Coordinates of C-alpha atoms and ligand atoms in Angstrom, one line a residue:
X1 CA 45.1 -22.4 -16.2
X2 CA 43.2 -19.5 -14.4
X3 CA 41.3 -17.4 -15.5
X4 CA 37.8 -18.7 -15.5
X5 CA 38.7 -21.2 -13.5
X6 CA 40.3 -19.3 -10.7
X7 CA 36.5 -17.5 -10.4
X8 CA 34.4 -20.8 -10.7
X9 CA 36.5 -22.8 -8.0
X10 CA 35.6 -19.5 -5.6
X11 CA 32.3 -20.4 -6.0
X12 CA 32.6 -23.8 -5.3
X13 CA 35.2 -23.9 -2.5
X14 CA 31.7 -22.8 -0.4
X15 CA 31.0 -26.7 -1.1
X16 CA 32.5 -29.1 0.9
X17 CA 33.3 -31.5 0.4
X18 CA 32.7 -31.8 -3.5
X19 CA 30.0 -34.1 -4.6
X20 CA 31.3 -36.9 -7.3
X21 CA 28.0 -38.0 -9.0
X22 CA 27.5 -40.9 -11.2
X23 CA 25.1 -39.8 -13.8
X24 CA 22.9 -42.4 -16.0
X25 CA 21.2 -40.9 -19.3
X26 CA 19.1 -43.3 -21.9
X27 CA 16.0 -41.2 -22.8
X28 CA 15.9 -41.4 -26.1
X29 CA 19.3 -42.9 -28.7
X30 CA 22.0 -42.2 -26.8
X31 CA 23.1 -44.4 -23.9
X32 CA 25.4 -42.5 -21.6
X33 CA 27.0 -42.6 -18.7
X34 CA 29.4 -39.4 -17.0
X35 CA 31.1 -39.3 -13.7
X36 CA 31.0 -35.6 -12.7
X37 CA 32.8 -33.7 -9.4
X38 CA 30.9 -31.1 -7.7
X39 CA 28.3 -30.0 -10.2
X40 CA 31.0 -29.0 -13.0
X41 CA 34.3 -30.8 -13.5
X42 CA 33.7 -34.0 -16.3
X43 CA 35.7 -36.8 -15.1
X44 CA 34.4 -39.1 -17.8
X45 CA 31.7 -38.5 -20.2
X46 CA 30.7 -41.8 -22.4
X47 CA 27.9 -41.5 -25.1
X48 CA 27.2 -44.8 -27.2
X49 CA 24.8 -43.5 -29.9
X50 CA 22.4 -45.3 -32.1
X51 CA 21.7 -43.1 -34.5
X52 CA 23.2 -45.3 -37.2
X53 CA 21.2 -47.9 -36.2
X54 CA 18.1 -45.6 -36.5
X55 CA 18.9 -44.1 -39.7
X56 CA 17.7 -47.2 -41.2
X57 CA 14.3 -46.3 -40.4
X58 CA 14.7 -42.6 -40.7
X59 CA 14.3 -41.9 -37.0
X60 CA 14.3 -43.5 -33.6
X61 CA 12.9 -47.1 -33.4
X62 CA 11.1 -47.3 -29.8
X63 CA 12.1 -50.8 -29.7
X64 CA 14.9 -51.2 -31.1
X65 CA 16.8 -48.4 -28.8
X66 CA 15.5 -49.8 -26.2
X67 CA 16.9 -53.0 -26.9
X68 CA 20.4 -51.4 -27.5
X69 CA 20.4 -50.1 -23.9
X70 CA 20.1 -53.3 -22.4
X71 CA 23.3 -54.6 -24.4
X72 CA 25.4 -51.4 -23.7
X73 CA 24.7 -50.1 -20.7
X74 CA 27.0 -52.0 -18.4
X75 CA 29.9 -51.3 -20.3
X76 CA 28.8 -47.8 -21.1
X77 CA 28.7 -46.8 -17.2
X78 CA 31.7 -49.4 -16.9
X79 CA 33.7 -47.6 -18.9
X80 CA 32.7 -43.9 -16.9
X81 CA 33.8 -44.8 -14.1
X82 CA 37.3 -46.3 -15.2
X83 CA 37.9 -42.9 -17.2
X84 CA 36.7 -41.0 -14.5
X85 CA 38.6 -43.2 -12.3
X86 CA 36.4 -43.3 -9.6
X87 CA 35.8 -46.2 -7.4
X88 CA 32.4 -47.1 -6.0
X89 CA 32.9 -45.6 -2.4
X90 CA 34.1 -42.6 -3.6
X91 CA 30.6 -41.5 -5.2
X92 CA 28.3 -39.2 -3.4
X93 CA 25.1 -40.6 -5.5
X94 CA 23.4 -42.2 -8.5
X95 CA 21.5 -40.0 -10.6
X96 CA 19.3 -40.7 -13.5
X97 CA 17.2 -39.4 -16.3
X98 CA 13.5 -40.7 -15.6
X99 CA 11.4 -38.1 -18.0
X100 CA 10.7 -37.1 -20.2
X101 CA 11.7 -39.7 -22.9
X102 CA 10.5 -42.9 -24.3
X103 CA 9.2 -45.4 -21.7
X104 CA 11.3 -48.3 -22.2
X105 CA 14.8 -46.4 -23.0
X106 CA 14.1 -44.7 -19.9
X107 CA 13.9 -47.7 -18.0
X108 CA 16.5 -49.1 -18.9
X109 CA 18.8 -46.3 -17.6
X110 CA 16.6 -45.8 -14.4
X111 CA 16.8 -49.5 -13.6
X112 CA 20.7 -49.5 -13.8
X113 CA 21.1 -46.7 -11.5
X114 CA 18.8 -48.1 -9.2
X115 CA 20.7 -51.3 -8.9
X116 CA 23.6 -49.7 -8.5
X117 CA 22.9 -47.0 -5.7
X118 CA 20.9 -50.1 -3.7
X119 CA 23.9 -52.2 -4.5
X120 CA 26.2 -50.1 -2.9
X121 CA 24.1 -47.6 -0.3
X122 CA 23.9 -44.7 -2.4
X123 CA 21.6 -42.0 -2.5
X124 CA 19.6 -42.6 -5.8
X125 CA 18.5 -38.9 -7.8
X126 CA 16.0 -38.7 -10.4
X127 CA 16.7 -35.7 -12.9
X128 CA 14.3 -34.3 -15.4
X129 CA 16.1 -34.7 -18.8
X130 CA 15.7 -30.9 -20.1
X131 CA 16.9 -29.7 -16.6
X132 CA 19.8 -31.8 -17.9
X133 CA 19.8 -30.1 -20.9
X134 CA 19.8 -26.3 -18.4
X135 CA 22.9 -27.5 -16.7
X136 CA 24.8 -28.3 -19.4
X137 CA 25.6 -24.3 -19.5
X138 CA 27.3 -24.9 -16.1
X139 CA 30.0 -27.6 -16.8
X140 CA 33.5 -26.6 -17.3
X141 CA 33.7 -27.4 -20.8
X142 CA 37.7 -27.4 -22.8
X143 CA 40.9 -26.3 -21.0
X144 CA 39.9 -23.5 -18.4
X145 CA 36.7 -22.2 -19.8
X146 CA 34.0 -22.8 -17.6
X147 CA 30.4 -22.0 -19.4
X148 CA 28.2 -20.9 -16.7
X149 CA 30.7 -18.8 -15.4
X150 CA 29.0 -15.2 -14.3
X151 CA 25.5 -15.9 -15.3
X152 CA 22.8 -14.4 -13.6
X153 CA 19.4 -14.9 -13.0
X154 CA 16.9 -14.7 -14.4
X155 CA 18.1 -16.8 -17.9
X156 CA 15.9 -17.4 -20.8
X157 CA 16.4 -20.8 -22.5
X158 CA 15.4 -22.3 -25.0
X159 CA 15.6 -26.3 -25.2
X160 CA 15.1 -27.2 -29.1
X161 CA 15.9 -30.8 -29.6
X162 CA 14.4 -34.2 -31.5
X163 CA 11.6 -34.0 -28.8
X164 CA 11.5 -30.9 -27.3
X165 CA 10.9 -27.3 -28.2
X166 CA 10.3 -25.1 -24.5
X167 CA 11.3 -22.1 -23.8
X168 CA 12.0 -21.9 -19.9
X169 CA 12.5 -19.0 -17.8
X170 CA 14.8 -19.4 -14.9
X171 CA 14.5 -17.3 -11.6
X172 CA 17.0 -19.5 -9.4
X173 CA 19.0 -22.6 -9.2
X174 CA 16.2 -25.3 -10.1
X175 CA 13.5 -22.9 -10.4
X176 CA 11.7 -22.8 -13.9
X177 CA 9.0 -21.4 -15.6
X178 CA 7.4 -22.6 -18.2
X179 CA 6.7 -19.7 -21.2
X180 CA 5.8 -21.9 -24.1
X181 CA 6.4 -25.2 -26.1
X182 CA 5.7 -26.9 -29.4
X183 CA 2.4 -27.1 -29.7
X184 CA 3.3 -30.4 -32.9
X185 CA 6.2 -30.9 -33.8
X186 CA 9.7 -30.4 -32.2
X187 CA 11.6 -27.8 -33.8
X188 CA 14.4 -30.7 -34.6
X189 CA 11.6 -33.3 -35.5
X190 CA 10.9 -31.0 -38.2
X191 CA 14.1 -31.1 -39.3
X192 CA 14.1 -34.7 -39.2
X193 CA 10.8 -34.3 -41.1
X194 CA 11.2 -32.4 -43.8
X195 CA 15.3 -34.1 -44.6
X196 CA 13.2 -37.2 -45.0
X197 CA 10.9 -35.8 -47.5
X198 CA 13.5 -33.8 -49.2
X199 CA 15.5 -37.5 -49.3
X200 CA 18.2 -35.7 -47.4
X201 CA 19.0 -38.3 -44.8
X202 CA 18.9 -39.1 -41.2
X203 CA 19.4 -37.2 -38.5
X204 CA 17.8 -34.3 -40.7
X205 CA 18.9 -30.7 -38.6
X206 CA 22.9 -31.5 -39.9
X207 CA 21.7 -32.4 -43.2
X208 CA 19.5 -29.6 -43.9
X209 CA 22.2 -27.5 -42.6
X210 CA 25.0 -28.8 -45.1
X211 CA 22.5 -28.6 -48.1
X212 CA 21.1 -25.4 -47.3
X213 CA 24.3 -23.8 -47.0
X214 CA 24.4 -23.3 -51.4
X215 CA 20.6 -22.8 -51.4
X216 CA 18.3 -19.6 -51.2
X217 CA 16.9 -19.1 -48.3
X218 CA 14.1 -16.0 -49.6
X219 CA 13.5 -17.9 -52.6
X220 CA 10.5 -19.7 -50.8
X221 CA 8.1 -17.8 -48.2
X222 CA 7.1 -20.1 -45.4
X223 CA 5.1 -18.0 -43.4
X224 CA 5.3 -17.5 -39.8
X225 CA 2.6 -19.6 -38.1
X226 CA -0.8 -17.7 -35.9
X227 CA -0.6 -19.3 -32.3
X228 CA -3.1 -18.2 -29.7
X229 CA 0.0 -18.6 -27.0
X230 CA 2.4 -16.1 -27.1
X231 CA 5.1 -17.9 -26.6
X232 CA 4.0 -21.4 -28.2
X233 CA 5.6 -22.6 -31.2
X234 CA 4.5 -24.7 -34.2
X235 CA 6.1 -26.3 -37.2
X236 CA 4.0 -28.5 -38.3
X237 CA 2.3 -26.0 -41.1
X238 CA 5.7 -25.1 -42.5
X239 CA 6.8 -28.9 -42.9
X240 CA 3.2 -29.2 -44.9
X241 CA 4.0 -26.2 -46.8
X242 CA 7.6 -27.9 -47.9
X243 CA 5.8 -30.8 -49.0
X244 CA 3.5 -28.1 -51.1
X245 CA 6.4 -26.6 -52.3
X246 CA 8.3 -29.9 -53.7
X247 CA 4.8 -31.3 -55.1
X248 CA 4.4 -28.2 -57.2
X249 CA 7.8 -29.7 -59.0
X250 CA 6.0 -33.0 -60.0
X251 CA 5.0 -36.4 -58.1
X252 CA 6.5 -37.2 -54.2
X253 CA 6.1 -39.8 -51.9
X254 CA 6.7 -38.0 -49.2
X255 CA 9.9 -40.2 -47.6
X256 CA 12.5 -40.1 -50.1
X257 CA 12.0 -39.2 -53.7
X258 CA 12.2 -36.1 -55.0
X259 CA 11.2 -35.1 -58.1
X260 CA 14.6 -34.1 -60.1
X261 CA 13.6 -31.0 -60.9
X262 CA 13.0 -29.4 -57.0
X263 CA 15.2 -26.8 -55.9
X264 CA 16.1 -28.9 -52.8
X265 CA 19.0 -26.5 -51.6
X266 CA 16.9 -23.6 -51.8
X267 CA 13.9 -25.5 -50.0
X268 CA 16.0 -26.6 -47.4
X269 CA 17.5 -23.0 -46.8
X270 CA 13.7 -21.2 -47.0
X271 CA 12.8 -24.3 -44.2
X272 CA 15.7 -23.4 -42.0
X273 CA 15.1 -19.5 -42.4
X274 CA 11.6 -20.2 -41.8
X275 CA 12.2 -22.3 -38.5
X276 CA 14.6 -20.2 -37.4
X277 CA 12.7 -17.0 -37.5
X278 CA 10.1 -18.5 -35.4
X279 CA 12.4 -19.7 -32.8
X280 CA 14.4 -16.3 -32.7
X281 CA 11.5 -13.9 -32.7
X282 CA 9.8 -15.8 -29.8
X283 CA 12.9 -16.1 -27.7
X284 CA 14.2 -12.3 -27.8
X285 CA 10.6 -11.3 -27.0
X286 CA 10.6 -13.7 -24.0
X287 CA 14.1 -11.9 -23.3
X288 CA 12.7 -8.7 -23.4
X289 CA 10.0 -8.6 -21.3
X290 CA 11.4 -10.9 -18.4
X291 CA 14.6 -8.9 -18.2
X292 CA 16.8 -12.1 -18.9
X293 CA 20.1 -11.3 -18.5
X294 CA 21.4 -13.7 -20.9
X295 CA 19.3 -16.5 -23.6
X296 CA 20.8 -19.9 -23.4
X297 CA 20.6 -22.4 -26.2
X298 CA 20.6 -25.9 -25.4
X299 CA 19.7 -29.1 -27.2
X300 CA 20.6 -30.8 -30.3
X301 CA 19.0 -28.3 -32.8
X302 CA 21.4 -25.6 -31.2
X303 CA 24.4 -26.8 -32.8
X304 CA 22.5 -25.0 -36.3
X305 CA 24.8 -22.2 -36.8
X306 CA 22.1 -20.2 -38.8
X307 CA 19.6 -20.7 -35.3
X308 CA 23.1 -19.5 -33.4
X309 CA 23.7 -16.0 -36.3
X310 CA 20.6 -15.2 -35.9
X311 CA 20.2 -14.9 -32.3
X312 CA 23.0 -13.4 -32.1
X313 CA 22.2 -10.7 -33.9
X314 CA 18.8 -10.2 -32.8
X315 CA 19.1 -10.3 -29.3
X316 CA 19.6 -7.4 -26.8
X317 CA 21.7 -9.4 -24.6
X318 CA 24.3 -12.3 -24.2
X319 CA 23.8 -15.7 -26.1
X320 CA 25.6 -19.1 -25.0
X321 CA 25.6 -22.4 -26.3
X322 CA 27.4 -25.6 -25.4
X323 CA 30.2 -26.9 -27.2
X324 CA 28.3 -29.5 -29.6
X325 CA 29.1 -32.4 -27.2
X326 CA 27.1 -31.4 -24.8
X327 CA 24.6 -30.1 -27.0
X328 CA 23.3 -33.4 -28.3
X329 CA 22.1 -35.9 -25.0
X330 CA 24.9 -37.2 -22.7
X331 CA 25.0 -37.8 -19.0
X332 CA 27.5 -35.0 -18.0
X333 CA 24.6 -32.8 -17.9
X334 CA 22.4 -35.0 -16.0
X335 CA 25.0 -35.1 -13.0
X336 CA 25.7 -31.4 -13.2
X337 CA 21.9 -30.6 -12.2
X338 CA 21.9 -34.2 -10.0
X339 CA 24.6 -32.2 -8.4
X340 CA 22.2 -29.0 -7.5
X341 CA 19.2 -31.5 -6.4
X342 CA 21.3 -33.5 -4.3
X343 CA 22.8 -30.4 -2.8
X344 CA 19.0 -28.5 -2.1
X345 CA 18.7 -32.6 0.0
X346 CA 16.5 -34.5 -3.0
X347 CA 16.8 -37.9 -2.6
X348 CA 14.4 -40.3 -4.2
X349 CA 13.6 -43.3 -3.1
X350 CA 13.2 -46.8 -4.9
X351 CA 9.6 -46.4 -6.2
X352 CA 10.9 -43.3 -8.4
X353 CA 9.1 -44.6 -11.5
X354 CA 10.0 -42.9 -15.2
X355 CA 7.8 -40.1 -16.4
X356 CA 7.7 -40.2 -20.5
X357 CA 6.0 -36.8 -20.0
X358 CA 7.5 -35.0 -17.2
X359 CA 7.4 -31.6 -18.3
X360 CA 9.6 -28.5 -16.5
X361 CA 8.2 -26.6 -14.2
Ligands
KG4_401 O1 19.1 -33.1 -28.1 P1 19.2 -34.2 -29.1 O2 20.5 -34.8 -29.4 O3 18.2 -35.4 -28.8 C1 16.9 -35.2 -28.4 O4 16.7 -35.2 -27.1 O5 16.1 -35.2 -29.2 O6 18.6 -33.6 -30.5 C2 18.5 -34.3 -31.7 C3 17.9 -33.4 -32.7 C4 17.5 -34.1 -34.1 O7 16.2 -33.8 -34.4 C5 18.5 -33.5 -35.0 O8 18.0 -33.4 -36.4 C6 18.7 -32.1 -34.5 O9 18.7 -32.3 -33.1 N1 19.9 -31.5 -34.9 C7 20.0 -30.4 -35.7 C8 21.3 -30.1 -35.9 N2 22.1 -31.1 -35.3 C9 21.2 -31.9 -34.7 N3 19.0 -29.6 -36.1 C10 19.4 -28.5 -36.9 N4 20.6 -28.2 -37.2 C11 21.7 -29.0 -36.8 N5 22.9 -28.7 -37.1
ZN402 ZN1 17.9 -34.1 -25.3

């Protein structure tokens, strides 16, 4: 039980006393609710998805998850704090996810952690949702291993989720850059995208994945896209060239049919390539010539082992990526990076309002 440990709780002793934050996530299908101690230990981590909910509609019903946060939030945050077990008093602060996301799931969660903190005199902590999804590389994930153990500044990461596709540069402790972003679709949107046209399913990344593990990844050419922005992505003309590529094999609706005779592994592993390419080629270059010392990988579309080979191999320096549970959206990451605003004195007060489009910066 050293190791890793041993060097992180150095780091932290500097902190007294330890913060124990109660963190509130519902910005897009997951509600969630974690109880974290001093910016890295999980007490409790709960995560009440939706997703089978939504994959009746082949993606996230605004209204419907909204809906599902109201019924399971209580017992959501209930349950974090009898896992964790922490008792009221014994919480530093509140913290919440207020942007981006969609408006009313975002309320929802914003809402509870407001009653709660005024409830009970607590300091109250707005967090950004992809500075969430930063911080997860600094929670003590399994046994002793503690992921942001010995990184250094600055980082390149790169957020690629449902909604997101940014690729950050980070100087300090809750100091970003922004290099690029999506300038359509998010890298896992298109995913979702083309899985729906190729009748694969919903979500689409882990579908796309399985399928395109027996298909041919050279046998389609889906060329890189010509963005003005260095370091701006966009996936929109490769999902329109997919749909090319099946209607060439005979009639499609678009949203699940498939004419029999597609090669629908092979598309699906020329997409991923494709997708992948784009996302490693901007990223090492954004390495490169900002002298990260490490790229990070955070988001659901980072659990795509290709996306994870890949940079590997091309990248002049370190990789990390959370363990897939904190890849996808929970609330243990929200209260690790409520922990570093609530140490540098943030504390919001009760007009904090949710931002669907707060970007990082
Ligand atoms: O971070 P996340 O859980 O939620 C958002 O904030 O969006 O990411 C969900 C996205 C979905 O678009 C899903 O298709 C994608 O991540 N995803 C994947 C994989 N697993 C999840 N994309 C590619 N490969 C995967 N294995
Ligand atoms: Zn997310």
């Amino acid at each position: 039980m050293c190791g890793s440990l041993c060097q992180r709780s150095s780091l932290t002793d500097t902190r007294a006393p330890m913060t124990l934050i109660l963190a509130i996530e519902t910005s897009c299908d997951e509600t969630a609710a974690a109880v974290v101690e001093g910016g890295w230990i999980v007490r409790s981590n709960v995560v009440a998805t939706q997703a089978a909910m939504h994959a009746k509609y082949g993606g996230v019903f605004p209204e419907v998850a909204s809906r599902m946060h109201v019924e399971t939030i209580t017992p959501v945050i209930r349950e974090a704090m009898e896992q964790a077990p922490a008792a009221w008093d014994d919480l530093s602060a509140v913290a919440a996810t207020y942007g981006p996301g969609l408006p009313g799931s975002l309320l929802v969660g914003l809402s509870a952690a407001k009653g709660i903190a005024f409830g009970r005199g607590l300091p109250l902590i707005g967090v950004n949702h992809l500075e969430g999804h930063v911080y997860s590389h600094w929670l003590k994930i399994e046994d002793d291993a503690v992921s942001g153990n010995g990184l250094k500044f600055p980082l390149l990461i790169l957020i690629v989720s449902g909604g997101h596709t940014e690729l950050i540069l980070m100087r300090d402790h809750l100091k970003y850059e922004r290099l690029g972003a999506t300038l359509d679709d998010a890298a896992g949107e298109a995913f979702d995208k083309v899985a729906r046209l190729l009748a694969l399913g919903y979500p689409g990344g882990p579908a796309i994945e399985r399928v395109a593990a027996s298909g041919d990844p050279t046998r389609f050419e889906f060329a890189m896209p010509k963005v003005d922005r260095e370091f701006a992505f966009s996936f929109s003309g490769v999902k329109t060239a997919v749909l090319r590529a099946v209607q060439a094999y005979g009639e499609t609706d678009g949203r699940g049919s498939v004419p029999a005779r597609a090669p629908v592994p092979d598309l699906a592993a020329s997409f991923q390539r494709a997708v992948v390419h784009q996302l490693v080629e901007k990223a090492v270059e954004a390495a490169d010539r900002y002298g990260a010392t490490e790229i990070l990988l955070g988001g659901g579309v980072s659990a795509n082992a290709a996306l994870r080979e890949a940079m590997q191999r091309r990248a002049h320096v370190p990789v990390r990526w959370p363990p897939l549970w904190l890849c996808t959206d929970n609330a243990a990451m929200i209260g690790a990076a409520a922990h570093y605003r609530f140490e540098a004195g943030q504390r919001d007060g009760w007009d904090l309002d949710i931002a669907p489009n707060l970007k990082l910066e």
